[in-house]
Every structure is written in structure tokens, then in C-alpha cells.
Amino acid sequence: MSRVFVSARIPEDIVSPLLRLAEVDMWEGEGTVSREALFERLPGCDGWLSMLTDEIDEEILDIAPGLTVISQMSVGVDNIDVEACRARGITIGHTPDVLTETVADTAFALMAAAVRRLPEGEKKVRAGEWGPWDPWRFLGGDLHGAVLGIVGMGRIGQAIARRAAGFDMEVLYTSRSDGSVGGLVRVGLDELLGRADIVVLAVPLSPETHQMIGERELGLMRPGSVLVNVARGPLVDTAALFAALDSGSIGAAALDVTDPEPLPSDHPLLTLGNCLVVPHIGSASVRTRRAMAGLAVDNLAAALRGDPMPAPLPEPE
């Protein structure tokens, strides 16, 4: 019987197809599995249901030479040395589509919170500093009629754009893919940054996109504009973002992801009233996380049976 390791607790009703196919060793600890634990538990495994917090590199692959399949419970696989896996004949699966709408919901929640200054107001209430109503206090921007710039027009970018239509937004976008998206205006990144009231990052992390938003790019953004990141933290130069927010060069940021992640409690970004940070909860709805876990299990089970995965990682073009 095959052996598999699962890097996080998954409900029994979801993981049950694996239990019929393989001996399953599941991480039961709090939080993410440590690298030390991976070195202890991966040897002898044929399959691995991984998380985006697992650093899957040559060193970790060397201790599990029998691995034939890695099924990751996320869309992005920037934590995986994909070339090293393919060189070893390891099939990779991931979980696209099932989290698209929930992440797009989160993007809009972050936009609204930052544009309408909700975190700042809520903190004043808790601190007993509400005070009498003042017509000029806590003035923010508007979502309706704003210019929204979407960096990355994949599944999540398109889902964000669909929601923007309900707010009568003008949508600009950049994309690495050829072709256009009907009714939307495709522009270069510099033009998008210069015209948008709100910029949302929805592009995968890669060597080409690492720190794509740095001092120069932030300097192109409009005064009062808002940066929202629901993709990956290293897309943004964190030090440059702090400087832009602290100086008032841009109005606000709302981050579901950060670099580093998790962000230390004493990090300078957390001292700023115009920076909202939440702990990577973009896909964290009950229905979506169960769907992600189910697809990750289905990918792994299919590969162990010798069948095609429902959602294999696409081959490079």
C-alpha cells in the first residue's frame, strides 16, 4: 500500500478517499508543519498533500526519493521547485477555480475597508474616542465610480472585475497573457498605476513579478490611492511600501499577504493607521477551504490510482 503525508489537519469525511488507497500520516500539530518534522515523516512516502507554507526544494526532495506525486492545497506553487520535481518525475497538482470567488470577495472587503477607513474608525470606537458627530471627520473615498486597476487578469482578476461592474467602476488591467477581456481597458503597468484610484494585485509570484511594486512604482501612484494585495507578499517591496504610506505618497494599503509572512507584531507597517493587514485569509471561508481540501485529496488519490489528476499543474508554455 502507498504511503502519503498530509501537511495539515483535514476533516475525515474529506480525506476518506485517501484512507482507502494509502497509509496516511497526517500532521496533527497546531499551525504549519516544521521542516524538521518533514525530514522525519516524508522518507518512504509516495505522495504528499502539501501546503503553501511547505518549502519544497532539492533538499527536501532528496529525503523522499520515492515521491511520485505532490498535491498542493493552493493555486500558487511558488513554494515548490517545480523544475526539480519534474526532473524527478513527480506529478504536481494544485487547486485552481474553487477559491476564485472567495478571494475576489476578500479583495472587495479589503478595498472597502481601506477606502472608507473602517479600521481607523473602529479603533477610535474601542479606544473611547468616538466623540460627537462631525461632518468632516474620517472622510474617505468612494468605491462607486472609482478607477480600479487590476494587476493580473487571471481567474481572480476577472472575478474582481465582475464585481467592479456593480460599483460602476472604470476597470484598467495589466496581464502577461495575450488577448483582451471584453469591455475592459488593457494598459501597461505604469499607466495603470498612474491612473487608478485603487490598485489590486492578483498576479502569481514568479522571478519576474518579485517586488514588481517598489519605490518607483509606488511613486507613480496617485496621491490618496489605495494598494490592495490578495496575491503574494513578495510582489511588493515592503520597505518601500512603508515609506510611501508613512510619507502620505499613497493613501492606504490593505494587505492579505505580506513579506515577511507572518508579519512580526513589532513591524513598522503595523504602526500605521493607513495600513490594514489581515492574516492571509483570502480563501478562508468554510465552503472554499473544504472545496480546496477536497480537490487536493482528489488530485492525490487520482495520481496514486494512475489516473489523470482533476487539476494538474499546467506544463510551461
Coordinates of C-alpha atoms in Angstrom, one line a residue:
M1 CA 0.0 0.0 0.0
S2 CA 1.2 3.5 -0.8
R3 CA 2.2 5.9 1.9
V4 CA 1.3 9.6 1.9
F5 CA 1.9 12.5 4.2
V6 CA -0.6 15.3 4.7
S7 CA 0.8 18.6 5.9
A8 CA -2.3 19.9 7.8
R9 CA -5.3 18.5 9.5
I10 CA -8.1 17.7 7.0
P11 CA -11.6 16.6 8.1
E12 CA -12.1 12.8 8.0
D13 CA -15.0 13.0 5.6
I14 CA -12.8 14.8 3.1
V15 CA -9.7 12.7 3.4
S16 CA -11.5 9.4 3.4
P17 CA -10.7 8.6 -0.3
L18 CA -7.0 8.6 0.6
L19 CA -7.6 6.3 3.6
R20 CA -8.9 3.6 1.2
L21 CA -5.8 3.9 -1.1
A22 CA -2.9 4.5 1.2
E23 CA -1.4 4.6 4.7
V24 CA -2.0 8.2 5.6
D25 CA 0.3 10.1 8.0
M26 CA -1.4 13.5 8.8
W27 CA 0.1 16.4 10.7
E28 CA -2.0 17.0 13.8
G29 CA 0.0 19.8 15.4
E30 CA -1.0 23.4 15.7
G31 CA 0.0 25.6 12.8
T32 CA 2.2 24.6 9.9
V33 CA 4.4 21.5 10.0
S34 CA 8.0 22.3 10.7
R35 CA 10.8 21.5 8.3
E36 CA 12.3 19.2 11.0
A37 CA 9.1 17.2 11.1
L38 CA 9.1 16.9 7.3
F39 CA 12.6 15.4 7.5
E40 CA 11.2 12.8 10.0
R41 CA 8.0 11.9 8.2
L42 CA 8.5 12.2 4.5
P43 CA 11.0 9.4 4.0
G44 CA 9.2 6.4 2.5
C45 CA 6.3 8.4 1.2
D46 CA 4.9 8.0 -2.3
G47 CA 2.6 11.0 -2.1
W48 CA 2.4 14.4 -0.3
L49 CA -0.6 16.6 0.2
S50 CA 1.3 19.9 0.8
M51 CA 0.5 23.4 1.9
L52 CA 1.9 26.7 0.6
T53 CA 3.9 27.1 3.8
D54 CA 6.0 23.9 2.9
E55 CA 9.3 24.8 1.3
I56 CA 9.7 22.1 -1.3
D57 CA 13.2 22.2 -2.6
E58 CA 16.0 19.8 -3.7
E59 CA 17.0 19.2 0.0
I60 CA 13.5 18.1 1.0
L61 CA 13.0 16.0 -2.2
D62 CA 16.3 14.2 -1.5
I63 CA 15.0 12.7 1.7
A64 CA 11.9 11.3 -0.1
P65 CA 13.2 9.7 -3.3
G66 CA 10.1 7.6 -3.6
L67 CA 7.8 10.6 -4.1
T68 CA 5.7 10.3 -7.3
V69 CA 3.1 13.0 -6.6
I70 CA 2.7 16.3 -4.7
S71 CA -0.8 17.7 -4.5
Q72 CA -0.8 21.2 -3.0
M73 CA -3.8 22.8 -1.4
S74 CA -3.4 26.2 -3.1
V75 CA -3.5 27.7 -6.5
G76 CA 0.0 29.1 -6.4
V77 CA 3.0 26.8 -6.3
D78 CA 5.8 29.4 -5.8
N79 CA 7.0 27.4 -2.7
I80 CA 7.7 24.4 -4.9
D81 CA 10.8 23.9 -7.1
V82 CA 8.7 22.8 -10.0
E83 CA 11.6 22.1 -12.3
A84 CA 13.3 19.8 -9.7
C85 CA 10.1 17.9 -9.2
R86 CA 9.6 17.4 -12.9
A87 CA 13.2 16.3 -13.4
R88 CA 12.4 13.6 -10.8
G89 CA 9.2 12.6 -12.5
I90 CA 7.0 13.9 -9.7
T91 CA 3.5 14.9 -10.8
I92 CA 2.2 18.2 -9.3
G93 CA -1.5 19.1 -8.6
H94 CA -3.0 22.3 -7.3
T95 CA -6.4 23.8 -6.5
P96 CA -7.5 26.5 -9.0
D97 CA -11.0 27.7 -9.6
V98 CA -12.5 26.6 -6.3
L99 CA -11.2 29.7 -4.4
T100 CA -11.6 32.3 -7.1
E101 CA -14.9 33.9 -6.0
T102 CA -14.0 33.9 -2.3
V103 CA -10.6 35.6 -2.9
A104 CA -12.4 38.2 -5.1
D105 CA -14.9 38.8 -2.2
T106 CA -11.9 39.3 0.1
A107 CA -10.4 41.8 -2.3
F108 CA -13.5 43.9 -2.3
A109 CA -13.8 43.7 1.5
L110 CA -10.2 45.0 1.8
M111 CA -10.9 47.7 -0.8
A112 CA -14.0 48.9 1.1
A113 CA -12.3 48.8 4.5
A114 CA -9.3 50.8 3.3
V115 CA -11.2 53.3 1.1
R116 CA -13.8 54.0 3.8
R117 CA -11.2 54.0 6.6
L118 CA -13.1 51.4 8.6
P119 CA -10.2 50.1 10.7
E120 CA -9.3 53.6 11.8
G121 CA -12.8 54.3 12.9
E122 CA -13.3 51.0 14.7
K123 CA -10.1 51.6 16.7
K124 CA -11.4 55.0 17.8
V125 CA -14.6 53.4 19.0
R126 CA -12.8 50.8 21.0
A127 CA -10.5 53.5 22.5
G128 CA -13.5 55.5 23.7
E129 CA -12.6 58.3 21.2
W130 CA -15.8 58.3 19.2
G131 CA -16.8 61.8 20.1
P132 CA -19.7 63.8 18.8
W133 CA -20.6 63.5 15.1
D134 CA -18.5 65.7 12.9
P135 CA -19.3 66.2 9.2
W136 CA -15.6 66.4 8.4
R137 CA -14.2 63.5 10.4
F138 CA -13.0 60.3 8.9
L139 CA -13.6 61.3 5.4
G140 CA -12.6 58.6 3.0
G141 CA -13.0 57.8 -0.7
D142 CA -15.7 56.1 -2.7
L143 CA -15.8 52.7 -4.4
H144 CA -18.6 53.7 -6.8
G145 CA -17.2 55.5 -9.8
A146 CA -13.6 54.9 -8.8
V147 CA -10.9 53.8 -11.3
L148 CA -9.8 50.3 -10.4
G149 CA -6.5 48.9 -11.7
I150 CA -6.2 45.1 -11.6
V151 CA -2.6 43.7 -12.0
G152 CA -3.1 40.2 -13.3
M153 CA -6.2 39.3 -15.3
G154 CA -6.4 35.6 -14.5
R155 CA -9.4 33.9 -12.8
I156 CA -9.3 36.0 -9.7
G157 CA -8.6 39.3 -11.6
Q158 CA -11.6 38.6 -13.8
A159 CA -13.8 37.8 -10.8
I160 CA -12.8 41.1 -9.2
A161 CA -13.6 42.9 -12.5
R162 CA -17.1 41.4 -12.5
R163 CA -17.8 42.8 -9.0
A164 CA -16.4 46.1 -10.1
A165 CA -19.2 46.4 -12.6
G166 CA -21.7 46.6 -9.8
F167 CA -19.9 49.6 -8.3
D168 CA -19.9 51.4 -11.7
M169 CA -16.1 51.4 -11.7
E170 CA -13.8 52.0 -14.6
V171 CA -11.5 49.0 -14.8
L172 CA -8.0 49.1 -16.1
Y173 CA -5.8 45.9 -16.2
T174 CA -2.5 44.5 -17.0
S175 CA -1.9 40.9 -18.0
R176 CA 1.1 38.8 -19.1
S177 CA -1.2 36.7 -21.3
D178 CA -2.2 37.6 -24.8
G179 CA -5.7 38.6 -25.7
S180 CA -8.2 41.0 -24.2
V181 CA -11.0 40.9 -21.7
G182 CA -14.2 42.2 -23.2
G183 CA -15.3 45.7 -22.0
L184 CA -12.1 46.4 -20.0
V185 CA -9.2 48.6 -20.8
R186 CA -5.7 46.9 -21.0
V187 CA -2.8 49.2 -20.3
G188 CA 0.8 49.0 -19.2
L189 CA 1.7 48.8 -15.6
D190 CA 3.0 52.3 -15.4
E191 CA -0.1 53.8 -16.9
L192 CA -2.4 51.7 -14.6
L193 CA -0.5 52.9 -11.5
G194 CA -0.8 56.5 -12.6
R195 CA -4.5 56.4 -13.4
A196 CA -6.0 54.1 -10.8
D197 CA -7.7 55.1 -7.5
I198 CA -7.3 51.6 -6.3
V199 CA -4.7 49.0 -7.4
V200 CA -5.3 45.4 -6.7
L201 CA -2.5 42.8 -7.1
A202 CA -3.8 39.5 -8.4
V203 CA -0.8 38.1 -10.2
P204 CA 1.2 35.0 -9.4
L205 CA 4.6 35.3 -7.7
S206 CA 7.5 34.5 -10.0
P207 CA 11.1 35.7 -10.5
E208 CA 9.6 38.3 -13.0
T209 CA 7.0 39.6 -10.5
H210 CA 9.1 39.5 -7.4
Q211 CA 8.9 43.1 -5.9
M212 CA 7.3 44.4 -9.0
I213 CA 5.8 47.1 -6.8
G214 CA 8.8 49.0 -5.5
E215 CA 9.8 52.6 -4.8
R216 CA 9.5 53.7 -8.4
E217 CA 6.1 52.1 -9.0
L218 CA 4.7 53.4 -5.7
G219 CA 5.9 56.8 -6.8
L220 CA 3.7 56.6 -9.9
M221 CA 0.5 56.0 -7.9
R222 CA -1.9 58.9 -7.3
P223 CA -2.0 60.8 -4.0
G224 CA -4.7 59.2 -1.9
S225 CA -4.7 56.0 -3.9
V226 CA -5.0 52.6 -2.3
L227 CA -2.9 49.4 -2.8
V228 CA -4.6 46.0 -2.2
N229 CA -2.7 42.8 -2.2
V230 CA -4.5 39.4 -2.3
A231 CA -1.8 37.5 -4.2
R232 CA 1.6 37.1 -2.6
G233 CA 3.5 39.3 -0.2
P234 CA 6.9 39.4 -2.1
L235 CA 5.2 41.1 -5.1
V236 CA 5.7 44.3 -3.0
D237 CA 8.9 45.9 -1.6
T238 CA 7.8 46.1 2.0
A239 CA 10.3 48.9 3.0
A240 CA 9.2 51.0 0.0
L241 CA 5.5 50.5 0.9
F242 CA 6.1 51.6 4.5
A243 CA 7.9 54.7 3.2
A244 CA 5.1 55.6 0.8
L245 CA 2.4 55.1 3.4
D246 CA 4.3 56.9 6.1
S247 CA 5.0 59.9 3.9
G248 CA 1.5 60.1 2.5
S249 CA 2.7 59.5 -1.0
I250 CA -0.2 57.0 -1.3
G251 CA -3.3 57.0 0.8
A252 CA -3.6 53.5 2.2
A253 CA -2.8 49.8 1.8
A254 CA -4.8 46.7 2.6
L255 CA -2.8 43.5 2.7
D256 CA -4.0 39.9 2.9
V257 CA -0.4 38.8 2.3
T258 CA 2.9 40.3 3.4
D259 CA 6.7 39.9 3.2
P260 CA 7.7 38.5 5.5
E261 CA 4.7 36.3 6.5
P262 CA 3.6 36.2 9.1
L263 CA 4.4 39.9 9.8
P264 CA 6.1 40.3 13.2
S265 CA 3.9 42.2 15.7
D266 CA 6.5 44.9 16.0
H267 CA 6.8 45.5 12.3
P268 CA 6.7 49.2 11.2
L269 CA 3.8 48.6 8.9
L270 CA 1.6 47.8 11.9
T271 CA 2.3 51.3 13.4
L272 CA 0.5 53.0 10.6
G273 CA -3.2 53.9 10.7
N274 CA -3.5 53.7 7.0
C275 CA -2.3 50.1 6.6
L276 CA -4.7 47.3 7.1
V277 CA -3.1 43.8 7.5
V278 CA -5.1 40.6 7.8
P279 CA -3.6 37.1 8.2
H280 CA -3.8 35.6 4.7
I281 CA -7.5 34.8 4.9
G282 CA -8.3 35.4 1.2
S283 CA -9.8 32.0 0.7
A284 CA -10.8 31.4 4.3
S285 CA -14.5 30.5 4.1
V286 CA -15.7 27.2 5.3
R287 CA -17.1 26.2 1.9
T288 CA -14.0 27.2 0.0
R289 CA -11.4 25.7 2.3
R290 CA -13.4 22.4 2.2
A291 CA -13.5 22.5 -1.6
M292 CA -9.7 23.2 -1.7
A293 CA -9.0 20.3 0.6
G294 CA -11.4 18.0 -1.4
L295 CA -9.7 18.9 -4.7
A296 CA -6.2 18.4 -3.2
V297 CA -7.3 14.9 -2.0
D298 CA -8.9 14.1 -5.4
N299 CA -5.7 15.1 -7.2
L300 CA -3.6 12.9 -4.9
A301 CA -6.0 9.9 -5.0
A302 CA -6.2 10.0 -8.8
A303 CA -2.4 10.1 -9.2
L304 CA -2.0 7.2 -6.8
R305 CA -4.5 5.2 -8.8
G306 CA -2.6 6.0 -12.0
D307 CA -5.5 8.2 -13.3
P308 CA -5.2 11.8 -14.6
M309 CA -5.5 14.5 -11.9
P310 CA -8.6 16.7 -12.0
A311 CA -6.4 19.7 -11.6
P312 CA -2.7 19.1 -12.6
L313 CA -0.3 22.0 -12.7
P314 CA -0.2 23.1 -16.3
E315 CA 3.0 22.4 -18.2
P316 CA 5.0 25.6 -19.1
E317 CA 4.2 27.1 -22.4

